[in-house]
Tab-separated table of C-alpha atoms in Angstrom:
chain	number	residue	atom	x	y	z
A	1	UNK	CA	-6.594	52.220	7.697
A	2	UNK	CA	-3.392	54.346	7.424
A	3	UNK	CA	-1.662	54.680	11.791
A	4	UNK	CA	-2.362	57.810	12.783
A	5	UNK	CA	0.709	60.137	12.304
A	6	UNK	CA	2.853	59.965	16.079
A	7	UNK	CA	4.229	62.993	17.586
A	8	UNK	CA	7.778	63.882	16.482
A	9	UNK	CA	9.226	63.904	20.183
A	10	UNK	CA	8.530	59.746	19.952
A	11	UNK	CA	11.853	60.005	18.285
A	12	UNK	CA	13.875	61.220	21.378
A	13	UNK	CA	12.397	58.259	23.486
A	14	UNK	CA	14.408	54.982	23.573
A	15	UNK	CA	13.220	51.874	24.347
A	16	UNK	CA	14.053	50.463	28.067
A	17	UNK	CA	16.120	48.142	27.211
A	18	UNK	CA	16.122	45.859	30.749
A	19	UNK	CA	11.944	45.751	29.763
A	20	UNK	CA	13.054	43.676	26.284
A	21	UNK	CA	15.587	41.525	28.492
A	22	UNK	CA	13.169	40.652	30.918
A	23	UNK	CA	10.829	39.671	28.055
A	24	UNK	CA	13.514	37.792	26.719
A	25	UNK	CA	13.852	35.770	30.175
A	26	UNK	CA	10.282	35.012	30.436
A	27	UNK	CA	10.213	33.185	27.254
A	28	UNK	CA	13.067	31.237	28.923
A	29	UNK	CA	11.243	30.590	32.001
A	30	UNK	CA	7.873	29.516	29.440
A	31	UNK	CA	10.220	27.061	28.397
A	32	UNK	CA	10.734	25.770	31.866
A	33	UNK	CA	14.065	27.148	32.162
A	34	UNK	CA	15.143	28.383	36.022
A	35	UNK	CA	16.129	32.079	35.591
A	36	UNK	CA	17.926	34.362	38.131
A	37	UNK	CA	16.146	37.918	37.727
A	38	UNK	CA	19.400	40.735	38.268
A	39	UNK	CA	17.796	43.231	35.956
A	40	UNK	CA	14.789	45.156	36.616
A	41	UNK	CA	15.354	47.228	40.122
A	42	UNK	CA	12.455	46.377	42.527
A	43	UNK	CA	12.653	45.113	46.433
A	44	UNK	CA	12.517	41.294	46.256
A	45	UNK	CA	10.491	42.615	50.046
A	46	UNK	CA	6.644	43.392	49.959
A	47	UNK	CA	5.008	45.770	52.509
A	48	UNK	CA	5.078	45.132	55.793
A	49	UNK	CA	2.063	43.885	57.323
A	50	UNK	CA	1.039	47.244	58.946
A	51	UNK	CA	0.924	48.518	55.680
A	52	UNK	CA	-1.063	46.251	53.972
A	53	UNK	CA	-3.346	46.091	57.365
A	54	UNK	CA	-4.032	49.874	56.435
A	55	UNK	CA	-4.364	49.620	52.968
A	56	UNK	CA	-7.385	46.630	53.738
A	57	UNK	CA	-8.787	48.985	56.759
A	58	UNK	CA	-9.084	51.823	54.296
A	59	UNK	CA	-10.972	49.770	51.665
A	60	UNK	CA	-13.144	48.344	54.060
A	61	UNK	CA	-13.856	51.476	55.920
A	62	UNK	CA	-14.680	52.878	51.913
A	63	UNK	CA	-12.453	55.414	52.394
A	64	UNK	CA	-11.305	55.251	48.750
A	65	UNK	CA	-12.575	58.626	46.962
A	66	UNK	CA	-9.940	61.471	45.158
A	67	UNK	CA	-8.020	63.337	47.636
A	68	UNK	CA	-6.464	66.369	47.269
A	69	UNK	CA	-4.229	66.395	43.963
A	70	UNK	CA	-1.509	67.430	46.780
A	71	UNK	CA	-2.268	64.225	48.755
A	72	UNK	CA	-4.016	63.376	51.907
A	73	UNK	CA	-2.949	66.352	54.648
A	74	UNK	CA	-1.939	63.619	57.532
A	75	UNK	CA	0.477	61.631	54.983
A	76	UNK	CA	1.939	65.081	53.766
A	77	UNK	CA	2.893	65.563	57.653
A	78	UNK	CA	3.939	62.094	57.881
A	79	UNK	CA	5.997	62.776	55.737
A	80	UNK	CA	7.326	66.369	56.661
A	81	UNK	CA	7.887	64.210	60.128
A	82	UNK	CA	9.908	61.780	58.893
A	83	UNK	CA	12.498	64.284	57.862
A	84	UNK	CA	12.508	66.057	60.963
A	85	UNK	CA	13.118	62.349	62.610
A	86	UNK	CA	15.793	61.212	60.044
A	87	UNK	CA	17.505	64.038	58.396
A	88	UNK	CA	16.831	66.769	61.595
A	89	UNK	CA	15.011	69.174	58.747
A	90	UNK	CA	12.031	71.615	59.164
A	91	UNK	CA	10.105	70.672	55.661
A	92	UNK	CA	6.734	72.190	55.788
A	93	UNK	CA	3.793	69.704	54.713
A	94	UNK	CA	2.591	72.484	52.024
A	95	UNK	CA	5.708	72.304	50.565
A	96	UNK	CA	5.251	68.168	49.906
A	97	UNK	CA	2.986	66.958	46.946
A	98	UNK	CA	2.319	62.992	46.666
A	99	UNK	CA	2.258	61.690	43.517
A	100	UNK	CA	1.351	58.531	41.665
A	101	UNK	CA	4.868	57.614	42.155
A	102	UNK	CA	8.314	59.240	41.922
A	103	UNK	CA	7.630	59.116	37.442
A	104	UNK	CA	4.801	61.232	37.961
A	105	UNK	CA	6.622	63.817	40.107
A	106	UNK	CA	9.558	63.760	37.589
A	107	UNK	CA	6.899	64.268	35.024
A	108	UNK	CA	5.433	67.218	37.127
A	109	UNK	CA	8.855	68.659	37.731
A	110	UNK	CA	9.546	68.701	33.615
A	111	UNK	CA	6.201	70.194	32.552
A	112	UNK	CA	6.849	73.000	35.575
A	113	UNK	CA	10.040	73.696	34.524
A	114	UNK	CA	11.441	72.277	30.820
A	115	UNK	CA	10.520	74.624	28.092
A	116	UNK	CA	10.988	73.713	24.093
A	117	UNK	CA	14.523	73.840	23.700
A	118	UNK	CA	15.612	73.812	27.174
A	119	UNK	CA	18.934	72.057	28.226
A	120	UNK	CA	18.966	69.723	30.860
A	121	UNK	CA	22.399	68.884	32.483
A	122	UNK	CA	22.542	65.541	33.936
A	123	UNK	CA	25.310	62.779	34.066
A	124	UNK	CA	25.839	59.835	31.475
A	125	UNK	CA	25.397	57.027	33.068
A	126	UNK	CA	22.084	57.656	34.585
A	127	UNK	CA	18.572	56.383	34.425
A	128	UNK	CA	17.109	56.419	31.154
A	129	UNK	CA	13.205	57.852	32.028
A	130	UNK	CA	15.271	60.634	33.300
A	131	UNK	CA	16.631	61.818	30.121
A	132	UNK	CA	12.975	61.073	28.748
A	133	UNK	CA	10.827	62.476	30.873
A	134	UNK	CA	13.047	66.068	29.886
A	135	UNK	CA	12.641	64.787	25.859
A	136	UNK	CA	9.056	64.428	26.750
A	137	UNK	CA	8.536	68.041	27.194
A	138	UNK	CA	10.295	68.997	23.893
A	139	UNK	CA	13.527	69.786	26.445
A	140	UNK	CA	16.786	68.856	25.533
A	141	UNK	CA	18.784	66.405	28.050
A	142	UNK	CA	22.791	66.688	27.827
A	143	UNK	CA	24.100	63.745	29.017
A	144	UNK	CA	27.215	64.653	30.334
A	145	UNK	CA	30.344	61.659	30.257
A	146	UNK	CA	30.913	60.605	34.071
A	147	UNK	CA	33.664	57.984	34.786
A	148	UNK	CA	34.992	56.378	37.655
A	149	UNK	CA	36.972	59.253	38.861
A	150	UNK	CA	33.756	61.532	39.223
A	151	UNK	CA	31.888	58.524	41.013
A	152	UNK	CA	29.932	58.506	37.903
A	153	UNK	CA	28.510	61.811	38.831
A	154	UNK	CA	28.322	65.482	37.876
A	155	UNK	CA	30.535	67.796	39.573
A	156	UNK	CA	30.526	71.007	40.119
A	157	UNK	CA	33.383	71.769	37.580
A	158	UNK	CA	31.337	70.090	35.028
A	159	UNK	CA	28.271	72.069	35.559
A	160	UNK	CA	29.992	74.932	35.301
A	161	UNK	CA	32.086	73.975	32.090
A	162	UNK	CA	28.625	72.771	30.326
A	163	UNK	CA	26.170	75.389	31.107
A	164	UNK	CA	24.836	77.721	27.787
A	165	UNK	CA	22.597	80.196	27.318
A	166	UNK	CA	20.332	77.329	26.771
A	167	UNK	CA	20.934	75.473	29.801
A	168	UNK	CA	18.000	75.779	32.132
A	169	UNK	CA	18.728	72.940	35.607
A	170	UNK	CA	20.264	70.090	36.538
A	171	UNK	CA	18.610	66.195	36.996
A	172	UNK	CA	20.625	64.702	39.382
A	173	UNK	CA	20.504	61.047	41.173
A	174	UNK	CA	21.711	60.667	44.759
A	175	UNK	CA	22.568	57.519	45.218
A	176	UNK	CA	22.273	56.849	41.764
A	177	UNK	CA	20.380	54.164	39.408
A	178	UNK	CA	22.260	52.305	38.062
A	179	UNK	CA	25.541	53.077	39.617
A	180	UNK	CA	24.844	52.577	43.672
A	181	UNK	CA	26.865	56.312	44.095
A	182	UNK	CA	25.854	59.289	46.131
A	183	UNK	CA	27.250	62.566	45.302
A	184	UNK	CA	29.441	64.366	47.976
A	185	UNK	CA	27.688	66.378	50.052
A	186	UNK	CA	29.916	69.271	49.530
A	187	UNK	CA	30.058	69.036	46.186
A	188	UNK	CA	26.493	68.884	45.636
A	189	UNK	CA	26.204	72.053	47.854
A	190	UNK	CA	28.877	73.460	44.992
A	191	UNK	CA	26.557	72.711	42.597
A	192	UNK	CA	23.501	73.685	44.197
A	193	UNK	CA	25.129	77.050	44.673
A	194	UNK	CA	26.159	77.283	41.110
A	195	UNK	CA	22.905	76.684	39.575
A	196	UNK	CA	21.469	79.091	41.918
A	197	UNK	CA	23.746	81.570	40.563
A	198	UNK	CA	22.526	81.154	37.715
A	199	UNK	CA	18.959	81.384	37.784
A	200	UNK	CA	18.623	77.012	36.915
A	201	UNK	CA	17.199	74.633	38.750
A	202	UNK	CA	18.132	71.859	40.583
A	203	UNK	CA	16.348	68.338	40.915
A	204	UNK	CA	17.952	65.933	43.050
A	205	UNK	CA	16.377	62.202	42.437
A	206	UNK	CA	16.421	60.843	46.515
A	207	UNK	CA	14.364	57.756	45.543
A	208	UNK	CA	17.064	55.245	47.127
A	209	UNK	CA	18.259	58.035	49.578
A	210	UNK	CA	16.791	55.546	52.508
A	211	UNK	CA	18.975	52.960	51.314
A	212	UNK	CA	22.229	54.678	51.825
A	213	UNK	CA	24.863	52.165	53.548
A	214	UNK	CA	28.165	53.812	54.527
A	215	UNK	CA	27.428	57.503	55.543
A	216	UNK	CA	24.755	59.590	57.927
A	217	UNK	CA	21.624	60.291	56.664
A	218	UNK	CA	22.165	63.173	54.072
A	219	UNK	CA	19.025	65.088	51.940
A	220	UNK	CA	19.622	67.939	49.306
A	221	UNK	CA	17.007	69.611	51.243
A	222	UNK	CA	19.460	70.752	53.664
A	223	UNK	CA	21.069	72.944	50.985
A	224	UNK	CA	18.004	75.431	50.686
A	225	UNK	CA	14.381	75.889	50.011
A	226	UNK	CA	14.911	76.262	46.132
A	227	UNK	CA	16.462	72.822	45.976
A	228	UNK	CA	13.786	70.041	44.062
A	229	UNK	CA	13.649	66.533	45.336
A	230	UNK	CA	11.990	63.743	44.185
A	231	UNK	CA	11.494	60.747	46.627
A	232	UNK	CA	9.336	57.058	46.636
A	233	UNK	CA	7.900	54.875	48.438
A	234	UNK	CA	8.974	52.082	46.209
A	235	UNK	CA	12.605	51.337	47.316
A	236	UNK	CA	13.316	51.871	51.049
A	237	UNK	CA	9.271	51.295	51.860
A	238	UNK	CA	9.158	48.434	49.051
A	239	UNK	CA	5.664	49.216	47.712
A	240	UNK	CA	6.749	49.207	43.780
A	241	UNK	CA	3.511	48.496	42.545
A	242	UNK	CA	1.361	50.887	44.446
A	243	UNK	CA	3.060	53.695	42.421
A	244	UNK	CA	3.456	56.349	45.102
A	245	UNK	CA	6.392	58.960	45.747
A	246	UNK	CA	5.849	62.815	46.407
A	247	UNK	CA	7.865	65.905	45.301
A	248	UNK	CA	9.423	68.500	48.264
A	249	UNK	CA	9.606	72.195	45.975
A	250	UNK	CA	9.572	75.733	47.112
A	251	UNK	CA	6.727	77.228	48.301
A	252	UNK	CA	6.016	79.684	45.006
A	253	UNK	CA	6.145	76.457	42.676
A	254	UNK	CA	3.077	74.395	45.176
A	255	UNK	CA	0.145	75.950	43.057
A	256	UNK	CA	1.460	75.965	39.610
A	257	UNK	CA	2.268	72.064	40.222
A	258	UNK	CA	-1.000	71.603	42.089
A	259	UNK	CA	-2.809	73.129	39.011
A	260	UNK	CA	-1.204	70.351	36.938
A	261	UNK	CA	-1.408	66.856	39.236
A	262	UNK	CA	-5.027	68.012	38.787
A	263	UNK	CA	-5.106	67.667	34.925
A	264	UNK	CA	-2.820	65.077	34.754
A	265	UNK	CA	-3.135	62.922	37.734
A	266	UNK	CA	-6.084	64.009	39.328
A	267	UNK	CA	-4.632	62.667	42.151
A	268	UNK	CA	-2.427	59.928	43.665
A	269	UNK	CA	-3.897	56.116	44.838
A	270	UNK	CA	-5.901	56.679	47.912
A	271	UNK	CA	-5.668	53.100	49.096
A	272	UNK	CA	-1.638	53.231	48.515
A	273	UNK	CA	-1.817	56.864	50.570
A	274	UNK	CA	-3.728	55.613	53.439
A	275	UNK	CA	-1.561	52.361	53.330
A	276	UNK	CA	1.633	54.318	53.566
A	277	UNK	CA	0.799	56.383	56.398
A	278	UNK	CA	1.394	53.085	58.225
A	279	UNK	CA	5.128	53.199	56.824
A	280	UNK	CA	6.367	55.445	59.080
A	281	UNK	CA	5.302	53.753	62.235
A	282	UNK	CA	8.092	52.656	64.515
A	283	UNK	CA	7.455	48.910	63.956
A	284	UNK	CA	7.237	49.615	60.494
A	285	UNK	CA	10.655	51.686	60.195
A	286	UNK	CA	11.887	48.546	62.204
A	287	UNK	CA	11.603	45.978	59.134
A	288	UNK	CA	12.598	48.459	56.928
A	289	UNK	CA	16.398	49.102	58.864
A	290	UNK	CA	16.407	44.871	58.888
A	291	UNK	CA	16.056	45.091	55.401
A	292	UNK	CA	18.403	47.676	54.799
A	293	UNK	CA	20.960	46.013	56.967
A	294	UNK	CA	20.798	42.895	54.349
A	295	UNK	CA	20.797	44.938	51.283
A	296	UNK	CA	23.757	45.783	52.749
A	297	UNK	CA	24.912	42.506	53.738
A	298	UNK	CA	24.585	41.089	50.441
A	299	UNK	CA	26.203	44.311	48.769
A	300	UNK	CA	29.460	43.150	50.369
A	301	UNK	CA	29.144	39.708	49.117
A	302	UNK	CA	28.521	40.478	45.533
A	303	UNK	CA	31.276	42.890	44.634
A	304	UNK	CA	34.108	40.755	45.838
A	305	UNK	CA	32.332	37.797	44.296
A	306	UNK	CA	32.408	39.849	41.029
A	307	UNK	CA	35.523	41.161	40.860
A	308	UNK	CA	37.009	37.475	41.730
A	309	UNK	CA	35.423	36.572	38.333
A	310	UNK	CA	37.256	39.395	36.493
A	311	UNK	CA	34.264	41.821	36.341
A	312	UNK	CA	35.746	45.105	37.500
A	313	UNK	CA	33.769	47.698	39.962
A	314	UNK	CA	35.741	50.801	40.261
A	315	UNK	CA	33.688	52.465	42.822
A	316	UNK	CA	32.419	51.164	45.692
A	317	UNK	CA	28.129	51.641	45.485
A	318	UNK	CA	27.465	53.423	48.920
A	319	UNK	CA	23.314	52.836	48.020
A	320	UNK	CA	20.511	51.563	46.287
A	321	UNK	CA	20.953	48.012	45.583
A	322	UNK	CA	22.903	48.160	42.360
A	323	UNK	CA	26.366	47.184	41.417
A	324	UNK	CA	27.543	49.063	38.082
A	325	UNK	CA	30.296	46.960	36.634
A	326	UNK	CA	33.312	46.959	34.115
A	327	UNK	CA	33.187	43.812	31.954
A	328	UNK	CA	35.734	45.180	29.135
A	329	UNK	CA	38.459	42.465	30.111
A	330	UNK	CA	35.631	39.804	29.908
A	331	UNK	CA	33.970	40.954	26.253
A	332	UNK	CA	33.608	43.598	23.586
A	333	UNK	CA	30.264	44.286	23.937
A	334	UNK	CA	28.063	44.346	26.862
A	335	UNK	CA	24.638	43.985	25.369
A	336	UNK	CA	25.808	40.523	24.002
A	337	UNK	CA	27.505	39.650	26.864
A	338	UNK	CA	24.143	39.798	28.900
A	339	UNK	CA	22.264	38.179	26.698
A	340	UNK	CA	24.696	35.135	26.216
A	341	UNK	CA	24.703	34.897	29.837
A	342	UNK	CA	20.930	35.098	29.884
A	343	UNK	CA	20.961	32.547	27.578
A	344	UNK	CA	23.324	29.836	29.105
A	345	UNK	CA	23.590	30.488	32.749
A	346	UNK	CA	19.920	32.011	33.041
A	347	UNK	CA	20.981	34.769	34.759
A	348	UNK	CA	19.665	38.376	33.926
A	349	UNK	CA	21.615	41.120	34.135
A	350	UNK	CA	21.329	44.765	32.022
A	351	UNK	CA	24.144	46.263	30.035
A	352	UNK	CA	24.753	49.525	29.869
A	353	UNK	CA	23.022	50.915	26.762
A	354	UNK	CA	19.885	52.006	28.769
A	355	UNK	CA	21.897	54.047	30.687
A	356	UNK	CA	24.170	56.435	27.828
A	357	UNK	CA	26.151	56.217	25.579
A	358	UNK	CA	29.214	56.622	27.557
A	359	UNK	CA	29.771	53.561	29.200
A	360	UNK	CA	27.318	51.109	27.009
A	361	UNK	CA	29.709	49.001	25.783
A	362	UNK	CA	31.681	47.950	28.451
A	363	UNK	CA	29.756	47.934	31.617
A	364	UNK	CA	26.958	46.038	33.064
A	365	UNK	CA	24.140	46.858	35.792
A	366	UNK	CA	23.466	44.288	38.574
A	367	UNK	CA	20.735	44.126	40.960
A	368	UNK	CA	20.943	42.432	44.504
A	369	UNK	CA	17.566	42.888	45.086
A	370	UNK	CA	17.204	39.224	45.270
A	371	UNK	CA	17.857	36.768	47.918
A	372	UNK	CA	21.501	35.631	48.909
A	373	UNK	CA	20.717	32.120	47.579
A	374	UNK	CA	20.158	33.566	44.555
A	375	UNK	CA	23.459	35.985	44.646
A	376	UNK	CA	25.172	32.559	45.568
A	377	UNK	CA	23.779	30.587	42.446
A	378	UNK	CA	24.132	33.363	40.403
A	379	UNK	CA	27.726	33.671	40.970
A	380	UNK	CA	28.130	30.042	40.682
A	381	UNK	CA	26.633	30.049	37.001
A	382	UNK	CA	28.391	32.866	35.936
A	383	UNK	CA	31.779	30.912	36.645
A	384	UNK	CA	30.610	28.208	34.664
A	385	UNK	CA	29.531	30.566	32.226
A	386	UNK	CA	32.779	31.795	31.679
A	387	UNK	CA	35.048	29.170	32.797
A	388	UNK	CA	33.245	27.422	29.392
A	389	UNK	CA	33.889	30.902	27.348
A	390	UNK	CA	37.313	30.838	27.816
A	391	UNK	CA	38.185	26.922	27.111
């Protein structure tokens, strides 16, 4: 029976390349080999126990119908409190949508907004579902070049220099996967004022924006109503797998979104809604600032311990939990690179074709979302590794 014939935007859409390496390291591991996972981003922390204590008190209470496509009213004001608490901003609950995780309010945001033909603006490196999720809707992603010197970020100057008549917004990360950089805050206001001027959009990806180390609390929400954000539950409030973010967009675009989630989604995991609404509570928010405190912590023993091996890291992540480095002085090409150190130290890491074309050859993404022991080992088998590669 001839395959049925595939849609034509299939040919925009890229593999995710840290997927095949992790395959790759499970067949190692079926093997009984010991591997260090520094690829795929996820909290190497579960829930806290309030959380799961509300997720089991909802099942067992049976409270587990559809909600609203918007979400469940009391964790839209959770939420709209939480950024009066942390960020000191008035965001009204109608203005917040939950969503079956921060993919599905990208995916809202691009079938709102990205027409056929329409240009995206948004910086090379970034995260590759973000340059899909615009393909997906026949839009057209420009990933711009962003090197060290720009924090591997858009400026304002660049927005301005690359916006056409076809140009339509900007996808922005802050701090960014994979990089670990925020944007300024004043230059993202520049930005933000530019697109305005120009009729665009701006979407400003906040998913690791509770894991930002070295500055005060900062949200593109303080730069005006018209401003986009996406945000998670996955990364600050480690809850990966119950796929659940939410979306903060002006009031005139609540319906037409609302109108969608309904088709699409029809609405977010009630267990993983009531379960979050235990996130915010002050014991809660308690674990989450420990854990933050050794994401930190072991931030500031992995870049030194990489740059003593030669691997370069030009800017200083100030979030997240990644560590974007330059491994140009240690091999040609970073895609074998990983995947010779995969195979004889066992450690994972990602190079950095998922991520543009810019920088694929010569860097490499590291995650620290793993315990300190395992930093430690890790960075003990990668001087083996190449202690052994140059003999």
């Amino acid at each position: 029976m001839p395959l049925t014939r595939i849609a034509s935007r299939l040919q925009h859409i890229a593999p995710f390349h840290v997927m095949e390496i992790a395959k790759m390291a499970a067949a190692l591991e079926q093997e009984g080999r010991h591997i260090i996972h520094m690829g795929i981003g996820e909290p190497d922390f579960t829930a806290p126990p309030a959380v799961i204590a509300a997720g089991t008190q909802a099942m067992q209470d049976g409270r587990m119908q559809y909600t609203a496509a918007t979400g469940l009213p009391q964790l839209r004001s959770a939420i709209s409190d939480h950024y009066r608490q942390v960020y000191g901003l008035e965001v009204a609950p109608a203005r917040i949508i939950v969503t079956a995780g921060a993919s599905a309010a990208l995916l809202l945001a691009c079938a709102a907004l990205v027409d056929k033909g329409a240009q995206v603006l948004m910086p090379d490196p970034s995260y590759p579902c973000n340059r899909h999720f615009v393909a997906a809707f026949d839009g057209c992603p420009a990933m711009i070049p962003c090197g060290p010197d720009q924090r591997f970020q858009l400026s304002d100057a660049m927005v301005q220099r690359h916006w056409n008549e076809a140009t339509r917004g900007v996808l922005l990360a802050s701090p960014s996967n994979p990089t670990g950089t925020s944007i300024a805050p004043d230059e993202l206001q520049k930005i933000v004022a530019t697109v305005r001027s120009k009729g665009g959009f701006t979407i400003v990806d906040e998913i690791y924006q509770g894991l930002s180390y070295d500055a005060a609390p900062f949200s593109a929400l303080s730069l005006g109503d018209d401003v986009i954000v996406i945000n998670s539950f996955s990364k600050y409030f480690n809850m990966t797998g119950w796929r659940l973010g939410w979306l903060v967009v002006p009031e005139a675009l609540v319906p037409p979104l609302e109108k969608l989630a309904q088709n699409l989604f029809i609405c977010a995991s009630t267990i993983a809604q009531h379960a979050a609404l235990a996130c915010f509570e002050p014991e809660s928010i308690a674990i989450y600032e420990q854990r933050k405190a050794e994401f930190k912590r072991r931030r500031d023993y992995i870049v030194p311990a990489l740059q003593a091996l030669g691997f370069a890291v030009p800017v200083m992540p100030d979030g997240a939990f990644y560590v974007y480095a330059d491994c140009s002085a240690l091999a040609d090409d970073a895609d074998q690179l990983t995947i010779d150190i995969l195979n004889q130290a066992g450690v994972v890491l990602v190079p950095g074709l998922d991520f543009g074309a810019h920088t694929a050859r010569h860097y490499i993404r590291l995650s620290y979302a793993t315990s300190m022991e395992n930093l430690q080992e890790a960075v003990r088998r990668l001087s083996l590794f190449l202690s052994d590669r140059w003999k």
